[in-house]
CSV table of C-alpha atoms in Angstrom, one decimal:
chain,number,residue,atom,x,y,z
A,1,UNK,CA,2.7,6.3,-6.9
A,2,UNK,CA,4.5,4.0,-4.8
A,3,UNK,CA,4.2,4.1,-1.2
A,4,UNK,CA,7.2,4.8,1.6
A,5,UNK,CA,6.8,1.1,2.4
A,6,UNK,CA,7.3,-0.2,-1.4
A,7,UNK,CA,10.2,1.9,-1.8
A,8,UNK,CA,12.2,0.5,0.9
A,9,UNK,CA,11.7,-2.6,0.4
A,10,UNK,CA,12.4,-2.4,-3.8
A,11,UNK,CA,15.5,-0.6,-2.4
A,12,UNK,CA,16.3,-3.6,0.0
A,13,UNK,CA,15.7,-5.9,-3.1
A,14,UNK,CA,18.0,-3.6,-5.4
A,15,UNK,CA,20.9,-4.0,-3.1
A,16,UNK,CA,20.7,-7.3,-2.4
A,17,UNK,CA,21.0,-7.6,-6.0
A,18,UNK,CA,23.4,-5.6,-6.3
A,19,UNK,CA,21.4,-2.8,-8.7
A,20,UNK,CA,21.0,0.6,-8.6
A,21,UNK,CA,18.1,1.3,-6.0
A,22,UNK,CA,17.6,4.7,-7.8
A,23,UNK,CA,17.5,3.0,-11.4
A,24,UNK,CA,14.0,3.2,-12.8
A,25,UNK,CA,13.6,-0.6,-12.7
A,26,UNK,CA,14.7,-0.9,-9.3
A,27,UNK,CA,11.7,1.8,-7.8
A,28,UNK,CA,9.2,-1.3,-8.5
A,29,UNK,CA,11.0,-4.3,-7.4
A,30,UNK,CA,8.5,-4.5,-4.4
A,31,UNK,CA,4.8,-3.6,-5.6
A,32,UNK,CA,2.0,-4.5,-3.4
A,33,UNK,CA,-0.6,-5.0,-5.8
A,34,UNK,CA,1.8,-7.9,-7.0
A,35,UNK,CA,2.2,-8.8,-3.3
A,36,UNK,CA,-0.8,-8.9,-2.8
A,37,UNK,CA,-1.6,-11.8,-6.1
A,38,UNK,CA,1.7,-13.7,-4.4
A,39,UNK,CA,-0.2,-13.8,-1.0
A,40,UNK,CA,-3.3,-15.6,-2.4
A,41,UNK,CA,-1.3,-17.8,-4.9
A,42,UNK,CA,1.5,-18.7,-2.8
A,43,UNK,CA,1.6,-18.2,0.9
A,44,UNK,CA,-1.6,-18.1,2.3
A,45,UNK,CA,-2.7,-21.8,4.0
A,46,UNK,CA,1.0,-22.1,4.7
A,47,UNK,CA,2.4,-21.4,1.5
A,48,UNK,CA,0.0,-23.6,-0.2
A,49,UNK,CA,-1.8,-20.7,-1.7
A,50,UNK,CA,-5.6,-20.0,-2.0
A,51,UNK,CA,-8.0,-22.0,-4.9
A,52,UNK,CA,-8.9,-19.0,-7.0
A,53,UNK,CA,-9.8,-18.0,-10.3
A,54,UNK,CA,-7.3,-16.2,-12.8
A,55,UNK,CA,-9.7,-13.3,-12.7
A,56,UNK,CA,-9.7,-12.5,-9.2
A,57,UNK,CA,-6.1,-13.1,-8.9
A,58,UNK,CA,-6.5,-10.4,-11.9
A,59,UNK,CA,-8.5,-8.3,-10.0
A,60,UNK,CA,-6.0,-8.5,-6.8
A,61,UNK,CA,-3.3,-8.0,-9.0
A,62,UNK,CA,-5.1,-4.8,-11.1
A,63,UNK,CA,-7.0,-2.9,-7.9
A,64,UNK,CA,-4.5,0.2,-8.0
A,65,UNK,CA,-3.0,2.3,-9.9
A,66,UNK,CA,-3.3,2.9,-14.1
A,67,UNK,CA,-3.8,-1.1,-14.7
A,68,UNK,CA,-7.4,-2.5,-16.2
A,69,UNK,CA,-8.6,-5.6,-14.9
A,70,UNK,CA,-9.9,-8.1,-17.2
A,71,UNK,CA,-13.3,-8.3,-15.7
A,72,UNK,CA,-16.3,-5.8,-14.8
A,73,UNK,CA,-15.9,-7.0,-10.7
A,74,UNK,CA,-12.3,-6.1,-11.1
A,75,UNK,CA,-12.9,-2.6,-12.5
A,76,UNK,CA,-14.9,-2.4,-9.9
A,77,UNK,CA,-12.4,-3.5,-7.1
A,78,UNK,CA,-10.3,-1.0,-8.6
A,79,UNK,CA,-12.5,2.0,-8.3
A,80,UNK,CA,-13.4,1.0,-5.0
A,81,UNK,CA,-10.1,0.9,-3.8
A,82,UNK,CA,-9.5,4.4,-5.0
A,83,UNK,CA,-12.8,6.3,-3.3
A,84,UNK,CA,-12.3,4.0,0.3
A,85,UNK,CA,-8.5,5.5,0.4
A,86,UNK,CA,-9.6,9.6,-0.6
A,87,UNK,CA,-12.6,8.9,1.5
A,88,UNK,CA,-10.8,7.7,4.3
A,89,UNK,CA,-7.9,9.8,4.5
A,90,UNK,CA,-9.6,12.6,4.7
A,91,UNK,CA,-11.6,11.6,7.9
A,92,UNK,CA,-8.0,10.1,9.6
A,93,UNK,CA,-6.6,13.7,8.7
A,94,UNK,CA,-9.6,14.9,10.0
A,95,UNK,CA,-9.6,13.2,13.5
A,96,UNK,CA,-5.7,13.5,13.8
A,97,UNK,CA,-6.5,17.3,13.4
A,98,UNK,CA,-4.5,18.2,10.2
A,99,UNK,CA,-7.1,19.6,8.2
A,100,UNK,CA,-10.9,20.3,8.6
A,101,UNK,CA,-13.9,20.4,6.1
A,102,UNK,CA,-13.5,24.1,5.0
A,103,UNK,CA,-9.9,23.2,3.7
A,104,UNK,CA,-10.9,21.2,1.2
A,105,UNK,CA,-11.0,21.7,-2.6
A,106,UNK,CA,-14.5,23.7,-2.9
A,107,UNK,CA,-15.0,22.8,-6.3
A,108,UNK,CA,-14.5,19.1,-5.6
A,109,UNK,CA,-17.1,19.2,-2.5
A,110,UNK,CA,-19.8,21.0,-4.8
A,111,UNK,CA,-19.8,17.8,-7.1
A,112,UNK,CA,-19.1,15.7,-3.9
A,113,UNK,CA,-20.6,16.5,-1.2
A,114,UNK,CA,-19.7,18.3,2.4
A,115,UNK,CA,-19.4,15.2,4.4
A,116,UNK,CA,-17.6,11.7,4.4
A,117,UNK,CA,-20.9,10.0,4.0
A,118,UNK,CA,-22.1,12.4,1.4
A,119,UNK,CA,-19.3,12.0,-0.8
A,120,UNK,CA,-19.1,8.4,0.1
A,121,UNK,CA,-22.7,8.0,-1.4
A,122,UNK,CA,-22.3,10.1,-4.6
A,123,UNK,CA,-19.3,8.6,-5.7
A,124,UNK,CA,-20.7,4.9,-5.4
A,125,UNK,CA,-24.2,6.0,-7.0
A,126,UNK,CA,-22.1,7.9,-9.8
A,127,UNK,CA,-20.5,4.6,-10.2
A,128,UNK,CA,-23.8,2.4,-10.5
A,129,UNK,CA,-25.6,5.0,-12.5
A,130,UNK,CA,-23.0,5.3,-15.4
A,131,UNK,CA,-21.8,1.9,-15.7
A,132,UNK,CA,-25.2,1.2,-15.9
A,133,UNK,CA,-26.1,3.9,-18.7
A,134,UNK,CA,-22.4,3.5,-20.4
A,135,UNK,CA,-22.0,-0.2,-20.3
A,136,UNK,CA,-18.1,0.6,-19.0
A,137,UNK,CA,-17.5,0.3,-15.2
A,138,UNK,CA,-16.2,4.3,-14.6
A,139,UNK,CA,-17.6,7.2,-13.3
A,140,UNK,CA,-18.9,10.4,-14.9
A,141,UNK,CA,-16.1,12.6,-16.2
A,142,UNK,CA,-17.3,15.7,-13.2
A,143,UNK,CA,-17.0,13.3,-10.4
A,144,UNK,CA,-14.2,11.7,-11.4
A,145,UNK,CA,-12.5,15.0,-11.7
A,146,UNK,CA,-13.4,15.8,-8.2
A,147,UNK,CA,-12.2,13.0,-6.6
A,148,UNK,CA,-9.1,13.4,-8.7
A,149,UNK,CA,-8.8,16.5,-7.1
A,150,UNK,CA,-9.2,15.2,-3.7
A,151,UNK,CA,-6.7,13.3,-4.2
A,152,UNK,CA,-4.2,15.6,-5.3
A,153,UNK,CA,-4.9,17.8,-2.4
A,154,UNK,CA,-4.5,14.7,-0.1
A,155,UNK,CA,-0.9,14.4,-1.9
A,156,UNK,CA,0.1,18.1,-1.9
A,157,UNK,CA,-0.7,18.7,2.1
A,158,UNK,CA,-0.9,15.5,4.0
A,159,UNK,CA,0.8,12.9,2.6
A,160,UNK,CA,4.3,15.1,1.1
A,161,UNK,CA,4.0,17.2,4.4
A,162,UNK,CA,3.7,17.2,8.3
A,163,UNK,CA,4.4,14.5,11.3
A,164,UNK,CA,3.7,11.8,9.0
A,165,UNK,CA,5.8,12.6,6.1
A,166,UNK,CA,8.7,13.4,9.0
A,167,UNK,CA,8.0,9.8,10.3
A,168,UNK,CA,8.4,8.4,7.3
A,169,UNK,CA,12.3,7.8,7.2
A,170,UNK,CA,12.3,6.7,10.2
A,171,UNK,CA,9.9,4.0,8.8
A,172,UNK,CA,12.2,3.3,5.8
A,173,UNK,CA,15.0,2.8,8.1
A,174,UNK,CA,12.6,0.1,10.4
A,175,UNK,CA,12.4,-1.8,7.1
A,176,UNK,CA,15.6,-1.8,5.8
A,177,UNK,CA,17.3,-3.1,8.9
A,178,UNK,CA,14.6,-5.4,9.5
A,179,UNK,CA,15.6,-6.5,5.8
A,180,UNK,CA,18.8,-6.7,6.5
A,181,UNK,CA,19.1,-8.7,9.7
A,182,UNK,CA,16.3,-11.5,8.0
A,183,UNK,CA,18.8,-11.8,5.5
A,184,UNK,CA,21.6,-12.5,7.3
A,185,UNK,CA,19.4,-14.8,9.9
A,186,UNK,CA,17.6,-16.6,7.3
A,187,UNK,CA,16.3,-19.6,9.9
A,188,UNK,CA,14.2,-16.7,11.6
A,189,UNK,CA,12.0,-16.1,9.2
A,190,UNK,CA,9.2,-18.4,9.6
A,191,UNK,CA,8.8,-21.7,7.8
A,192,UNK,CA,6.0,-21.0,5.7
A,193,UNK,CA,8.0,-18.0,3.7
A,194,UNK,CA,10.7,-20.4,3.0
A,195,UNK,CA,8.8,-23.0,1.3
A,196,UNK,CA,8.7,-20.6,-2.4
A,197,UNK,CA,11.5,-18.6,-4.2
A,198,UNK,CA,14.7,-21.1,-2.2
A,199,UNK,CA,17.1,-20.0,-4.5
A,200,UNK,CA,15.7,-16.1,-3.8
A,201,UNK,CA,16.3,-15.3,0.1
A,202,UNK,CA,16.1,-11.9,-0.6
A,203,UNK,CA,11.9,-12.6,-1.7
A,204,UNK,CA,11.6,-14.7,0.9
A,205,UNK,CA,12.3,-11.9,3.7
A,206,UNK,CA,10.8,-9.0,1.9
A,207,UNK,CA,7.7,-11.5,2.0
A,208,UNK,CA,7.6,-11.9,5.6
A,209,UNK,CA,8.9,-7.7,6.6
A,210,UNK,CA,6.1,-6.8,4.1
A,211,UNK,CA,3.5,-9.1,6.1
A,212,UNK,CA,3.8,-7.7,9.5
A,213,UNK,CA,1.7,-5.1,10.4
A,214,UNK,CA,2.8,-1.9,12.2
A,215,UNK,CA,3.0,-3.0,15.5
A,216,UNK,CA,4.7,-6.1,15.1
A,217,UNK,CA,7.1,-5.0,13.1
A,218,UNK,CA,8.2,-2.1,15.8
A,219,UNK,CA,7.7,-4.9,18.2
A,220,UNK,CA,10.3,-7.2,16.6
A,221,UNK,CA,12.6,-4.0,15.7
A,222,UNK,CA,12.9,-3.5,19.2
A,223,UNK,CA,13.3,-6.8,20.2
A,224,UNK,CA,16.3,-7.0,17.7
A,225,UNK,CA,17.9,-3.6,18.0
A,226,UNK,CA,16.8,-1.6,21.1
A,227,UNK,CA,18.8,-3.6,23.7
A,228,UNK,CA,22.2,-3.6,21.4
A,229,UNK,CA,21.9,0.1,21.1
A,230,UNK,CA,21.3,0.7,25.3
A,231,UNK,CA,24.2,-1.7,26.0
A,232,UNK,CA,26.7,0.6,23.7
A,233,UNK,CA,25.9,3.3,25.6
């Protein structure tokens, strides 16, 4: 499922293009597992890209989602990936004080565990154990259920509900308009995004908007907009 940040920025993309941003082609313009390969192939060191191997560029490429790595260490990555985020989420929800233990999925904590660290453990063991007995990088069909299930419950009352998911067009709106005034100020945008994709300005912004972190990006937002907005009124 894409996230609130990929789906402004494949909107951006569809505009500029002059597509339908609600066209099913148009929802995946901007993916950040493919971001992610670009970074290491093309713009890190400057835009001259990283050395690596086709298979960790694969494994970059194929952490998330329903995609299969071509190697055993990039199955791995990609299992990873999924128990650090349903691991971790649930202790951020935890310490911003929208849920607690007893809310979770009971069944899911039986197989689990009834702690971060507990659950932490059994998934990475359950890993290691069946890939070991199976030959085939996985987990065991029960504890892959359960974190499944975490994961739906993650879905169904934190991320689709609350302050965040309130925040969250406000966020969209940040990176749209951040999209749209890169474009229009093309010089900018720092040298080393312009070096790829010249005849593609619109890839060349969404690569530097999709590289700031939060706080610079609210930093520069206000920078760019704040002051226009107090001087109207």
């Amino acid at each position: 499922m894409a996230t609130r940040g990929e789906r402004a920025l494949s909107r951006c993309l569809a505009r500029w293009r002059g597509i339908d941003p609600e066209e099913g082609v148009s929802r995946r313009l901007f993916a950040h597992n493919e971001q992610g390969a670009r970074i290491v192939e093309l713009l890190e060191r400057e835009g001259r890209g990283l050395n690596l191997t086709l298979e960790v560029v694969d494994g970059i490429r194929c952490h998330s989602g329903g995609l299969r790595a071509m190697t055993a260490e990039g199955r791995v990555v990609g299992l990873a990936d999924r128990v650090a985020y349903v691991a971790h989420d649930i202790d951020d929800a935890k310490r911003a004080g929208l849920l607690c233990e007893e809310d979770l999925p009971t069944d899911a904590c039986e197989v689990l565990g009834h702690s971060s660290s507990e659950r932490i453990e059994r998934m990475v063991r359950d890993v290691v154990e069946h890939t070991e007995t199976t030959g085939e990088v996985g987990m065991a069909p029960e504890v892959w259920r359960s974190m499944m299930a975490l994961r739906s419950f993650l879905f169904a009352n934190i991320y689709s509900k609350g302050e965040a998911k309130r925040e969250e067009p406000k966020a969209s709106r940040l990176l749209e308009e951040l999209f749209s005034h890169f474009c229009a100020h093309l010089d900018e945008v720092p040298g080393e995004y312009r070096l790829h994709d010249a005849d593609a300005p619109e890839v060349q912004v969404a690569d530097f908007v999709a590289g700031m972190t939060d706080r610079y990006a609210i930093k520069t937002y206000e920078e760019l907009f704040v002051p226009r907005v107090w001087s109207v009124s």
